[in-house]
Amino acid sequence: MENGVMMQYFEWNLPNDGTLWKQLRADAPHLREMGVTAVWIPPAYKADEQQDEGYATYDLYDLGEFEQKGTTRTKYGTKDELKKMIDELHEHQIAVYLDAVLNHKAGGDFRETFMVVEVDPDQRNKALGEPYEIQGCTGYSFPGRGDKYSDFKWHYYHFSGTGFDDARKRSGIFQVQGEGKAWSDGVDGENGNYDFLLCNDIDLDHPDVVAELNSWGKWVANELDLDGMRLDAIKHMKDQFVARFLDAVRSERGDDFYAVGEYWSRNLETLDNYLKAVGHKVDLFDVPLHYNMFQASQEGKDYDLRNILRNTLVERCREFAVTFVDNHDSQHGSSLESQVEDWFKPLAYGLILMMKDGYPCLFYGDYYGIKGEKSPHAKIIDILLNARKKYAYGDQMDYFDHPSTIGFIRTGDEAHVHSGLVFLISNDEAGSKTMCLGKEHAGEVWREITGSIPDEVTLDEEGNGAFSVDARNLAVWVKKT
Ligand code: CA
């Protein structure tokens, strides 16, 4: 999709009122108008409790259809509302990506007794003693759903580890013992082996588990007519499972079934190696770019803006980078808190929405606000989305030549009349840059569209213009028509 924009349509503090699917359905025409071309929806299946965001997954097949865990609906609504919402988004040519949590399960139905070895949290390959018996909540019978859609029942041997011993009421990392039991390879190397994250860690080496999850992937993609998935916590999952899972879903839905993975690492080599390991079957969120923007927002004028794209995924592997400013995990109060400061957010969104490379993802919290409090950024994001739609075409020429004022030109293309733009950001004083649009633009008058600079610029006979930007602000210049 040319100049596509994904929107993450949730934040961490949404009320547990079951209205998100209805809200999103009603919002479809507006999203289309804004320029949103795909929506990433939160985990839509039953979690361990109604108020959970969906990441403490209980039953992947319960999309708000069965009375389980004391509720039929999820935090976001019922299956019927979910399906109607997706139909409405499709009516408006907006793709839908479901958040898929396949690393772990929570909220088991019954306790089981089994052998484990407790391991060192900092060195998961190191046992802290001899094997012993614990009780874990690892049995899943799905009493409300029964065998509908799948008769697979989960037991302790479908997991590689669990985080709680119910017999002694103790937390820890307990590796399940038995034939062939081990942490998976092809996971992140942090803590020796980062297979285990939390709850009941799904054993992605178990053939029955793999078959069941592949089967679910095909089922849910068909059932909800999905266009793609956002894969949660993939640094904790066997990489070859992820590759085969996508093969399975694509065999059903076609090769253009979209996938982006959450691999939370700011190490570019790690991300690059992961892409190679999975045969580039999945895009990744550009976590290094997020951290560059976070750092730039914290350091203010001391940050050298020429480094803003340095060691990022969008610089190294541009075709596979999903660029984002913040998400539900980086926002204040979340597990990976690293929220980009407010003053820098418009600059950050300008960068990811105007530049040629990367598939930008807009965060609900930045557009609609957090905890019901209105976002101060909606207006500038609207302007930038509109600019992306109208002007952000053609090649990019960078002017990353000053520590506190950088910019680029988008040359425009023939398919989009009057397209092309000049983009600038400053993290210090107001600045100005002479940039060359080329002789064919000689004599044109250009104007600034975010409203920060009232003066116009007339290009000289070579197509040069002196484009300015306000202090700690952004500027987007386009041809006056
Ligand atoms: Ca895992």
Tab-separated table of C-alpha atoms in Angstrom, residues 1-452:
chain	number	residue	atom	x	y	z
A	1	MET	CA	0.000	0.000	0.000
A	2	GLU	CA	1.536	3.286	-1.137
A	3	ASN	CA	2.108	5.634	1.813
A	4	GLY	CA	0.225	3.286	4.107
A	5	VAL	CA	-0.255	4.158	7.763
A	6	MET	CA	-0.953	1.617	10.465
A	7	MET	CA	-2.738	2.706	13.625
A	8	GLN	CA	-2.400	0.899	16.937
A	9	TYR	CA	-5.982	1.272	18.098
A	10	PHE	CA	-5.598	0.939	21.876
A	11	GLU	CA	-3.543	2.135	24.793
A	12	TRP	CA	-2.874	0.513	28.152
A	13	ASN	CA	-5.473	2.353	30.245
A	14	LEU	CA	-8.667	1.959	28.250
A	15	PRO	CA	-11.668	1.434	30.528
A	16	ASN	CA	-12.990	-2.098	30.897
A	17	ASP	CA	-16.377	-1.229	29.415
A	18	GLY	CA	-16.500	-3.525	26.402
A	19	THR	CA	-16.943	-0.661	23.937
A	20	LEU	CA	-13.706	-0.573	21.910
A	21	TRP	CA	-15.030	-2.654	19.000
A	22	LYS	CA	-18.117	-0.440	18.751
A	23	GLN	CA	-16.028	2.721	18.986
A	24	LEU	CA	-13.671	1.513	16.272
A	25	ARG	CA	-16.560	0.532	14.023
A	26	ALA	CA	-18.056	3.999	14.330
A	27	ASP	CA	-14.643	5.548	13.727
A	28	ALA	CA	-14.021	3.757	10.404
A	29	PRO	CA	-15.056	6.604	8.055
A	30	HIS	CA	-12.995	9.101	10.030
A	31	LEU	CA	-9.933	6.827	10.032
A	32	ARG	CA	-10.211	6.443	6.276
A	33	GLU	CA	-10.495	10.197	5.894
A	34	MET	CA	-7.432	10.710	8.130
A	35	GLY	CA	-5.314	8.447	5.947
A	36	VAL	CA	-5.147	5.360	8.159
A	37	THR	CA	-4.891	2.304	5.919
A	38	ALA	CA	-4.543	-0.472	8.513
A	39	VAL	CA	-5.503	-0.940	12.132
A	40	TRP	CA	-3.655	-3.092	14.670
A	41	ILE	CA	-6.258	-4.312	17.144
A	42	PRO	CA	-5.435	-5.647	20.624
A	43	PRO	CA	-5.593	-9.371	21.511
A	44	ALA	CA	-9.270	-10.108	20.891
A	45	TYR	CA	-9.600	-13.400	22.765
A	46	LYS	CA	-10.448	-14.350	26.311
A	47	ALA	CA	-7.826	-13.475	28.918
A	48	ASP	CA	-7.559	-14.654	32.511
A	49	GLU	CA	-9.917	-11.889	33.621
A	50	GLN	CA	-12.256	-9.489	31.880
A	51	GLN	CA	-10.225	-6.345	32.593
A	52	ASP	CA	-7.020	-7.799	31.171
A	53	GLU	CA	-5.684	-6.144	27.990
A	54	GLY	CA	-5.584	-9.569	26.362
A	55	TYR	CA	-1.915	-10.407	26.810
A	56	ALA	CA	-2.682	-12.760	29.719
A	57	THR	CA	-4.278	-15.057	27.172
A	58	TYR	CA	-6.576	-17.841	28.339
A	59	ASP	CA	-8.427	-19.178	25.270
A	60	LEU	CA	-7.395	-18.181	21.749
A	61	TYR	CA	-10.631	-19.557	20.313
A	62	ASP	CA	-12.905	-17.481	22.546
A	63	LEU	CA	-13.255	-14.158	20.752
A	64	GLY	CA	-15.880	-12.930	23.194
A	65	GLU	CA	-18.344	-15.729	22.445
A	66	PHE	CA	-18.400	-18.058	25.441
A	67	GLU	CA	-19.106	-17.605	29.122
A	68	GLN	CA	-15.623	-18.251	30.481
A	69	LYS	CA	-13.600	-16.568	33.232
A	70	GLY	CA	-16.828	-14.993	34.444
A	71	THR	CA	-17.570	-13.120	31.233
A	72	THR	CA	-18.676	-13.568	27.664
A	73	ARG	CA	-17.253	-10.333	26.290
A	74	THR	CA	-13.589	-9.397	26.513
A	75	LYS	CA	-12.358	-6.016	27.719
A	76	TYR	CA	-13.154	-4.742	24.239
A	77	GLY	CA	-16.540	-6.309	23.441
A	78	THR	CA	-18.178	-9.420	22.007
A	79	LYS	CA	-17.267	-11.531	18.997
A	80	ASP	CA	-20.310	-10.244	17.167
A	81	GLU	CA	-19.180	-6.647	17.714
A	82	LEU	CA	-15.649	-7.590	16.698
A	83	LYS	CA	-16.814	-9.080	13.403
A	84	LYS	CA	-19.081	-6.148	12.596
A	85	MET	CA	-16.225	-3.744	13.308
A	86	ILE	CA	-13.908	-5.631	10.952
A	87	ASP	CA	-16.570	-5.639	8.212
A	88	GLU	CA	-16.936	-1.886	8.614
A	89	LEU	CA	-13.188	-1.263	8.398
A	90	HIS	CA	-13.048	-3.398	5.266
A	91	GLU	CA	-15.924	-1.366	3.802
A	92	HIS	CA	-13.610	1.613	4.156
A	93	GLN	CA	-10.607	-0.203	2.659
A	94	ILE	CA	-8.821	-0.391	5.995
A	95	ALA	CA	-6.852	-3.568	6.687
A	96	VAL	CA	-7.082	-5.296	10.072
A	97	TYR	CA	-4.137	-6.849	11.929
A	98	LEU	CA	-4.829	-8.945	15.016
A	99	ASP	CA	-2.411	-9.026	17.947
A	100	ALA	CA	-1.377	-12.677	18.313
A	101	VAL	CA	-0.060	-13.820	21.698
A	102	LEU	CA	1.519	-17.229	21.156
A	103	ASN	CA	4.326	-17.187	23.693
A	104	HIS	CA	2.339	-17.952	26.824
A	105	LYS	CA	-1.013	-18.714	28.385
A	106	ALA	CA	-2.513	-17.620	31.693
A	107	GLY	CA	-5.533	-18.483	33.822
A	108	GLY	CA	-5.466	-22.286	33.645
A	109	ASP	CA	-8.639	-24.144	34.655
A	110	PHE	CA	-7.090	-26.658	37.002
A	111	ARG	CA	-3.914	-27.520	38.838
A	112	GLU	CA	-1.562	-30.278	37.792
A	113	THR	CA	1.349	-31.876	39.621
A	114	PHE	CA	4.580	-32.324	37.697
A	115	MET	CA	8.372	-32.289	37.934
A	116	VAL	CA	10.357	-29.115	37.395
A	117	VAL	CA	13.786	-27.661	37.852
A	118	GLU	CA	13.931	-24.149	39.197
A	119	VAL	CA	16.396	-22.050	37.193
A	120	ASP	CA	18.366	-18.884	37.842
A	121	PRO	CA	16.349	-15.919	36.465
A	122	ASP	CA	19.583	-14.299	35.269
A	123	GLN	CA	20.983	-17.496	33.750
A	124	ARG	CA	18.141	-19.702	32.608
A	125	ASN	CA	20.403	-22.614	31.689
A	126	LYS	CA	21.576	-22.878	35.285
A	127	ALA	CA	19.556	-25.128	37.609
A	128	LEU	CA	19.117	-23.913	41.179
A	129	GLY	CA	18.860	-27.448	42.547
A	130	GLU	CA	17.543	-30.928	41.898
A	131	PRO	CA	14.235	-31.638	40.126
A	132	TYR	CA	11.189	-31.618	42.374
A	133	GLU	CA	7.409	-31.656	42.153
A	134	ILE	CA	5.272	-28.546	42.015
A	135	GLN	CA	1.663	-27.711	41.337
A	136	GLY	CA	1.009	-25.466	38.400
A	137	CYS	CA	-2.202	-24.040	36.964
A	138	THR	CA	-1.398	-25.612	33.614
A	139	GLY	CA	-4.574	-27.573	32.830
A	140	TYR	CA	-7.010	-26.055	30.324
A	141	SER	CA	-10.355	-27.725	29.636
A	142	PHE	CA	-12.266	-24.644	28.438
A	143	PRO	CA	-15.549	-25.612	30.149
A	144	GLY	CA	-17.510	-22.767	28.552
A	145	ARG	CA	-16.444	-23.558	24.993
A	146	GLY	CA	-16.042	-27.324	25.156
A	147	ASP	CA	-14.803	-28.738	21.852
A	148	LYS	CA	-16.170	-26.061	19.549
A	149	TYR	CA	-13.560	-24.980	16.922
A	150	SER	CA	-10.886	-27.177	18.582
A	151	ASP	CA	-10.889	-30.111	20.980
A	152	PHE	CA	-7.286	-29.523	22.030
A	153	LYS	CA	-6.840	-29.426	25.807
A	154	TRP	CA	-3.663	-28.042	27.306
A	155	HIS	CA	-1.561	-29.776	29.966
A	156	TYR	CA	1.718	-29.103	31.722
A	157	TYR	CA	3.642	-31.066	29.090
A	158	HIS	CA	2.572	-28.542	26.422
A	159	PHE	CA	4.542	-25.889	28.278
A	160	SER	CA	8.275	-25.508	28.772
A	161	GLY	CA	8.051	-23.549	31.981
A	162	THR	CA	5.770	-21.870	34.467
A	163	GLY	CA	6.151	-18.920	36.812
A	164	PHE	CA	4.295	-20.060	39.924
A	165	ASP	CA	4.271	-23.059	42.244
A	166	ASP	CA	0.769	-23.325	43.657
A	167	ALA	CA	1.774	-25.896	46.265
A	168	ARG	CA	4.248	-23.589	47.998
A	169	LYS	CA	2.680	-20.331	46.753
A	170	ARG	CA	6.036	-19.321	45.342
A	171	SER	CA	7.048	-17.402	42.228
A	172	GLY	CA	10.092	-18.463	40.245
A	173	ILE	CA	11.078	-19.809	36.860
A	174	PHE	CA	10.251	-23.495	36.857
A	175	GLN	CA	11.371	-25.487	33.836
A	176	VAL	CA	9.066	-28.398	33.096
A	177	GLN	CA	10.873	-31.775	33.075
A	178	GLY	CA	10.255	-34.753	30.822
A	179	GLU	CA	11.409	-36.364	27.624
A	180	GLY	CA	12.629	-33.761	25.134
A	181	LYS	CA	11.922	-30.885	27.499
A	182	ALA	CA	14.263	-27.911	27.146
A	183	TRP	CA	14.120	-24.194	26.547
A	184	SER	CA	13.769	-23.578	22.829
A	185	ASP	CA	16.682	-22.480	20.732
A	186	GLY	CA	16.198	-19.595	18.302
A	187	VAL	CA	15.152	-17.222	21.097
A	188	ASP	CA	16.892	-14.110	22.421
A	189	GLY	CA	20.150	-14.764	24.274
A	190	GLU	CA	19.456	-12.396	27.176
A	191	ASN	CA	19.594	-14.169	30.568
A	192	GLY	CA	21.259	-17.135	28.895
A	193	ASN	CA	18.051	-18.080	27.102
A	194	TYR	CA	15.026	-15.782	27.046
A	195	ASP	CA	12.392	-18.398	26.123
A	196	PHE	CA	10.500	-17.864	29.368
A	197	LEU	CA	8.791	-14.511	29.828
A	198	LEU	CA	5.855	-15.099	32.186
A	199	CYS	CA	2.835	-17.290	33.052
A	200	ASN	CA	2.795	-20.713	31.347
A	201	ASP	CA	5.420	-20.611	28.613
A	202	ILE	CA	4.193	-22.477	25.541
A	203	ASP	CA	6.529	-25.243	24.320
A	204	LEU	CA	6.994	-24.369	20.663
A	205	ASP	CA	9.051	-27.532	20.129
A	206	HIS	CA	6.097	-29.776	20.959
A	207	PRO	CA	4.635	-31.111	17.690
A	208	ASP	CA	1.041	-31.180	18.986
A	209	VAL	CA	1.341	-27.581	20.160
A	210	VAL	CA	2.786	-26.452	16.838
A	211	ALA	CA	-0.032	-28.169	14.944
A	212	GLU	CA	-2.649	-26.635	17.224
A	213	LEU	CA	-1.274	-23.088	16.972
A	214	ASN	CA	-0.887	-23.317	13.180
A	215	SER	CA	-4.429	-24.555	12.990
A	216	TRP	CA	-5.616	-21.657	15.175
A	217	GLY	CA	-3.755	-19.161	12.985
A	218	LYS	CA	-5.580	-20.376	9.891
A	219	TRP	CA	-8.893	-20.532	11.729
A	220	VAL	CA	-8.771	-17.048	13.212
A	221	ALA	CA	-7.547	-15.440	9.987
A	222	ASN	CA	-10.482	-16.968	8.139
A	223	GLU	CA	-13.025	-16.487	10.906
A	224	LEU	CA	-12.237	-12.766	11.222
A	225	ASP	CA	-11.187	-12.193	7.605
A	226	LEU	CA	-7.875	-10.794	8.850
A	227	ASP	CA	-5.354	-9.032	6.637
A	228	GLY	CA	-2.420	-9.560	8.955
A	229	MET	CA	-1.101	-10.047	12.450
A	230	ARG	CA	1.099	-8.314	14.974
A	231	LEU	CA	3.080	-11.050	16.692
A	232	ASP	CA	3.655	-10.440	20.379
A	233	ALA	CA	6.873	-11.209	22.276
A	234	ILE	CA	8.731	-12.955	19.456
A	235	LYS	CA	12.117	-12.596	21.148
A	236	HIS	CA	10.822	-15.225	23.577
A	237	MET	CA	9.652	-17.585	20.830
A	238	LYS	CA	11.483	-20.124	18.700
A	239	ASP	CA	12.237	-18.234	15.492
A	240	GLN	CA	11.545	-21.212	13.219
A	241	PHE	CA	8.115	-21.627	14.779
A	242	VAL	CA	7.286	-18.050	13.774
A	243	ALA	CA	8.469	-18.667	10.205
A	244	ARG	CA	6.422	-21.896	9.872
A	245	PHE	CA	3.384	-20.359	11.544
A	246	LEU	CA	3.337	-17.584	8.949
A	247	ASP	CA	3.795	-20.162	6.179
A	248	ALA	CA	0.742	-21.971	7.509
A	249	VAL	CA	-1.443	-18.878	7.704
A	250	ARG	CA	-0.284	-17.641	4.296
A	251	SER	CA	-1.035	-21.032	2.740
A	252	GLU	CA	-4.618	-20.264	3.685
A	253	ARG	CA	-4.764	-16.488	3.221
A	254	GLY	CA	-2.203	-15.753	0.529
A	255	ASP	CA	1.354	-14.457	0.497
A	256	ASP	CA	0.327	-10.872	1.089
A	257	PHE	CA	-1.006	-11.705	4.566
A	258	TYR	CA	0.875	-9.099	6.563
A	259	ALA	CA	2.961	-9.690	9.685
A	260	VAL	CA	4.922	-7.466	12.021
A	261	GLY	CA	6.732	-8.813	15.056
A	262	GLU	CA	7.444	-7.236	18.398
A	263	TYR	CA	11.118	-7.946	19.026
A	264	TRP	CA	11.914	-5.533	21.838
A	265	SER	CA	15.607	-4.898	21.392
A	266	ARG	CA	17.527	-1.755	20.555
A	267	ASN	CA	20.382	-3.832	19.177
A	268	LEU	CA	20.322	-3.567	15.406
A	269	GLU	CA	22.479	-6.658	14.875
A	270	THR	CA	20.018	-8.730	16.882
A	271	LEU	CA	17.099	-7.516	14.767
A	272	ASP	CA	18.981	-7.978	11.510
A	273	ASN	CA	19.966	-11.518	12.505
A	274	TYR	CA	16.378	-12.292	13.431
A	275	LEU	CA	15.113	-11.126	10.037
A	276	LYS	CA	17.643	-13.399	8.357
A	277	ALA	CA	16.757	-16.337	10.620
A	278	VAL	CA	13.080	-16.138	9.684
A	279	GLY	CA	13.823	-15.556	5.995
A	280	HIS	CA	12.430	-11.990	6.130
A	281	LYS	CA	8.910	-13.342	6.446
A	282	VAL	CA	7.993	-10.688	8.995
A	283	ASP	CA	8.494	-6.944	9.491
A	284	LEU	CA	9.796	-5.705	12.827
A	285	PHE	CA	9.012	-2.636	14.871
A	286	ASP	CA	11.923	-0.218	14.723
A	287	VAL	CA	12.759	-0.262	18.431
A	288	PRO	CA	16.204	1.358	17.904
A	289	LEU	CA	14.542	4.350	16.202
A	290	HIS	CA	12.061	4.622	19.079
A	291	TYR	CA	14.971	4.796	21.525
A	292	ASN	CA	16.822	7.358	19.371
A	293	MET	CA	13.715	9.553	19.449
A	294	PHE	CA	13.262	8.960	23.180
A	295	GLN	CA	16.866	9.996	23.784
A	296	ALA	CA	16.573	13.030	21.500
A	297	SER	CA	13.463	14.112	23.396
A	298	GLN	CA	15.254	13.827	26.727
A	299	GLU	CA	18.510	15.496	25.748
A	300	GLY	CA	17.007	18.453	23.916
A	301	LYS	CA	19.586	20.640	22.210
A	302	ASP	CA	22.417	18.413	23.407
A	303	TYR	CA	21.282	15.640	21.080
A	304	ASP	CA	22.967	15.594	17.679
A	305	LEU	CA	20.042	15.236	15.290
A	306	ARG	CA	22.335	13.975	12.544
A	307	ASN	CA	22.287	10.674	14.473
A	308	ILE	CA	18.510	10.309	14.645
A	309	LEU	CA	18.434	7.478	12.077
A	310	ARG	CA	21.764	5.994	13.073
A	311	ASN	CA	21.751	2.238	13.805
A	312	THR	CA	18.034	1.972	13.186
A	313	LEU	CA	16.146	-0.725	11.365
A	314	VAL	CA	14.743	1.764	8.877
A	315	GLU	CA	18.300	2.726	7.919
A	316	ARG	CA	19.633	-0.859	7.685
A	317	CYS	CA	16.626	-2.926	6.549
A	318	ARG	CA	14.187	-0.312	5.327
A	319	GLU	CA	11.768	-2.724	3.677
A	320	PHE	CA	11.139	-4.510	6.966
A	321	ALA	CA	10.879	-1.592	9.390
A	322	VAL	CA	7.677	-0.499	11.081
A	323	THR	CA	8.473	2.937	12.442
A	324	PHE	CA	6.663	4.133	15.568
A	325	VAL	CA	6.992	6.865	18.169
A	326	ASP	CA	5.398	5.149	21.181
A	327	ASN	CA	3.166	2.192	21.975
A	328	HIS	CA	1.274	0.596	24.883
A	329	ASP	CA	4.506	-0.798	26.330
A	330	SER	CA	6.607	2.381	26.107
A	331	GLN	CA	3.932	4.741	27.458
A	332	HIS	CA	4.240	6.011	31.044
A	333	GLY	CA	3.565	3.322	33.637
A	334	SER	CA	4.146	0.394	31.274
A	335	SER	CA	6.675	-2.402	31.384
A	336	LEU	CA	9.128	-0.931	28.879
A	337	GLU	CA	8.553	2.704	29.788
A	338	SER	CA	10.455	5.048	27.488
A	339	GLN	CA	7.861	7.599	26.414
A	340	VAL	CA	9.002	10.232	23.945
A	341	GLU	CA	8.635	13.688	25.554
A	342	ASP	CA	5.662	15.747	24.415
A	343	TRP	CA	7.675	18.560	22.829
A	344	PHE	CA	9.404	16.093	20.503
A	345	LYS	CA	6.337	14.064	19.476
A	346	PRO	CA	5.329	16.320	16.548
A	347	LEU	CA	8.924	16.216	15.295
A	348	ALA	CA	9.001	12.433	15.638
A	349	TYR	CA	5.689	11.956	13.822
A	350	GLY	CA	6.846	14.378	11.141
A	351	LEU	CA	9.941	12.285	10.617
A	352	ILE	CA	8.231	8.893	10.337
A	353	LEU	CA	5.286	10.179	8.268
A	354	MET	CA	7.258	12.325	5.802
A	355	MET	CA	10.241	10.111	5.134
A	356	LYS	CA	10.321	7.649	2.286
A	357	ASP	CA	11.296	4.532	4.203
A	358	GLY	CA	9.461	2.606	6.880
A	359	TYR	CA	5.838	1.663	7.462
A	360	PRO	CA	4.685	4.191	10.095
A	361	CYS	CA	2.479	3.192	13.011
A	362	LEU	CA	0.375	5.798	14.792
A	363	PHE	CA	-0.329	5.191	18.485
A	364	TYR	CA	-3.886	5.602	19.772
A	365	GLY	CA	-2.588	7.368	22.874
A	366	ASP	CA	-0.831	10.020	20.808
A	367	TYR	CA	-3.930	10.753	18.745
A	368	TYR	CA	-6.862	10.216	21.084
A	369	GLY	CA	-5.082	10.541	24.413
A	370	ILE	CA	-4.263	8.482	27.477
A	371	LYS	CA	-6.706	7.630	30.264
A	372	GLY	CA	-9.434	9.590	28.502
A	373	GLU	CA	-7.351	12.779	28.606
A	374	LYS	CA	-7.292	14.481	25.220
A	375	SER	CA	-4.008	14.328	23.326
A	376	PRO	CA	-2.398	17.678	22.473
A	377	HIS	CA	-1.027	16.138	19.266
A	378	ALA	CA	-4.179	15.263	17.307
A	379	LYS	CA	-4.157	18.437	15.240
A	380	ILE	CA	-0.540	18.227	14.094
A	381	ILE	CA	-0.927	14.496	13.396
A	382	ASP	CA	-3.932	15.270	11.178
A	383	ILE	CA	-1.875	17.820	9.252
A	384	LEU	CA	1.003	15.366	8.849
A	385	LEU	CA	-1.239	12.489	7.757
A	386	ASN	CA	-2.810	14.736	5.174
A	387	ALA	CA	0.635	15.826	3.998
A	388	ARG	CA	1.691	12.202	3.722
A	389	LYS	CA	-1.294	11.481	1.518
A	390	LYS	CA	-0.844	14.509	-0.740
A	391	TYR	CA	2.858	15.381	-0.872
A	392	ALA	CA	5.171	12.692	0.554
A	393	TYR	CA	6.168	11.037	-2.740
A	394	GLY	CA	9.277	10.593	-4.801
A	395	ASP	CA	12.908	10.307	-3.836
A	396	GLN	CA	14.371	11.667	-0.657
A	397	MET	CA	17.378	13.988	-0.449
A	398	ASP	CA	18.777	14.356	3.040
A	399	TYR	CA	20.214	17.488	4.608
A	400	PHE	CA	21.505	15.905	7.796
A	401	ASP	CA	24.242	18.527	8.013
A	402	HIS	CA	23.774	20.384	11.296
A	403	PRO	CA	23.585	19.015	14.876
A	404	SER	CA	20.353	20.829	15.776
A	405	THR	CA	18.628	21.391	12.427
A	406	ILE	CA	18.147	18.601	9.918
A	407	GLY	CA	15.806	18.124	7.018
A	408	PHE	CA	15.099	16.454	3.711
A	409	ILE	CA	13.381	16.987	0.411
A	410	ARG	CA	10.828	14.628	-1.070
A	411	THR	CA	11.028	15.272	-4.792
A	412	GLY	CA	7.430	14.380	-5.597
A	413	ASP	CA	6.406	12.218	-8.551
A	414	GLU	CA	4.310	12.486	-11.665
A	415	ALA	CA	1.519	10.291	-10.362
A	416	HIS	CA	0.649	12.862	-7.674
A	417	VAL	CA	0.031	16.393	-8.895
A	418	HIS	CA	1.853	19.076	-6.870
A	419	SER	CA	3.521	16.433	-4.719
A	420	GLY	CA	6.918	16.926	-3.101
A	421	LEU	CA	7.818	18.623	0.153
A	422	VAL	CA	10.556	20.052	2.301
A	423	PHE	CA	10.796	18.803	5.886
A	424	LEU	CA	12.828	20.341	8.712
A	425	ILE	CA	13.180	19.815	12.445
A	426	SER	CA	15.114	21.755	15.062
A	427	ASN	CA	15.887	20.836	18.666
A	428	ASP	CA	17.408	24.227	19.541
A	429	GLU	CA	17.115	27.738	18.089
A	430	ALA	CA	15.105	28.556	14.994
A	431	GLY	CA	17.088	27.592	11.917
A	432	SER	CA	17.154	27.906	8.184
A	433	LYS	CA	18.592	25.777	5.415
A	434	THR	CA	19.124	26.448	1.763
A	435	MET	CA	17.797	23.436	-0.063
A	436	CYS	CA	17.679	22.793	-3.786
A	437	LEU	CA	14.519	21.531	-5.452
A	438	GLY	CA	16.059	21.682	-8.931
A	439	LYS	CA	15.855	24.103	-11.866
A	440	GLU	CA	12.434	22.922	-12.938
A	441	HIS	CA	11.066	24.527	-9.750
A	442	ALA	CA	12.646	27.951	-10.388
A	443	GLY	CA	10.395	30.839	-9.434
A	444	GLU	CA	7.890	28.733	-7.486
A	445	VAL	CA	6.421	30.008	-4.237
A	446	TRP	CA	6.392	27.560	-1.304
A	447	ARG	CA	4.423	27.781	1.950
A	448	GLU	CA	4.627	26.135	5.350
A	449	ILE	CA	1.621	23.972	6.267
A	450	THR	CA	1.891	23.251	10.013
A	451	GLY	CA	1.206	26.918	10.724
A	452	SER	CA	4.506	27.706	12.421
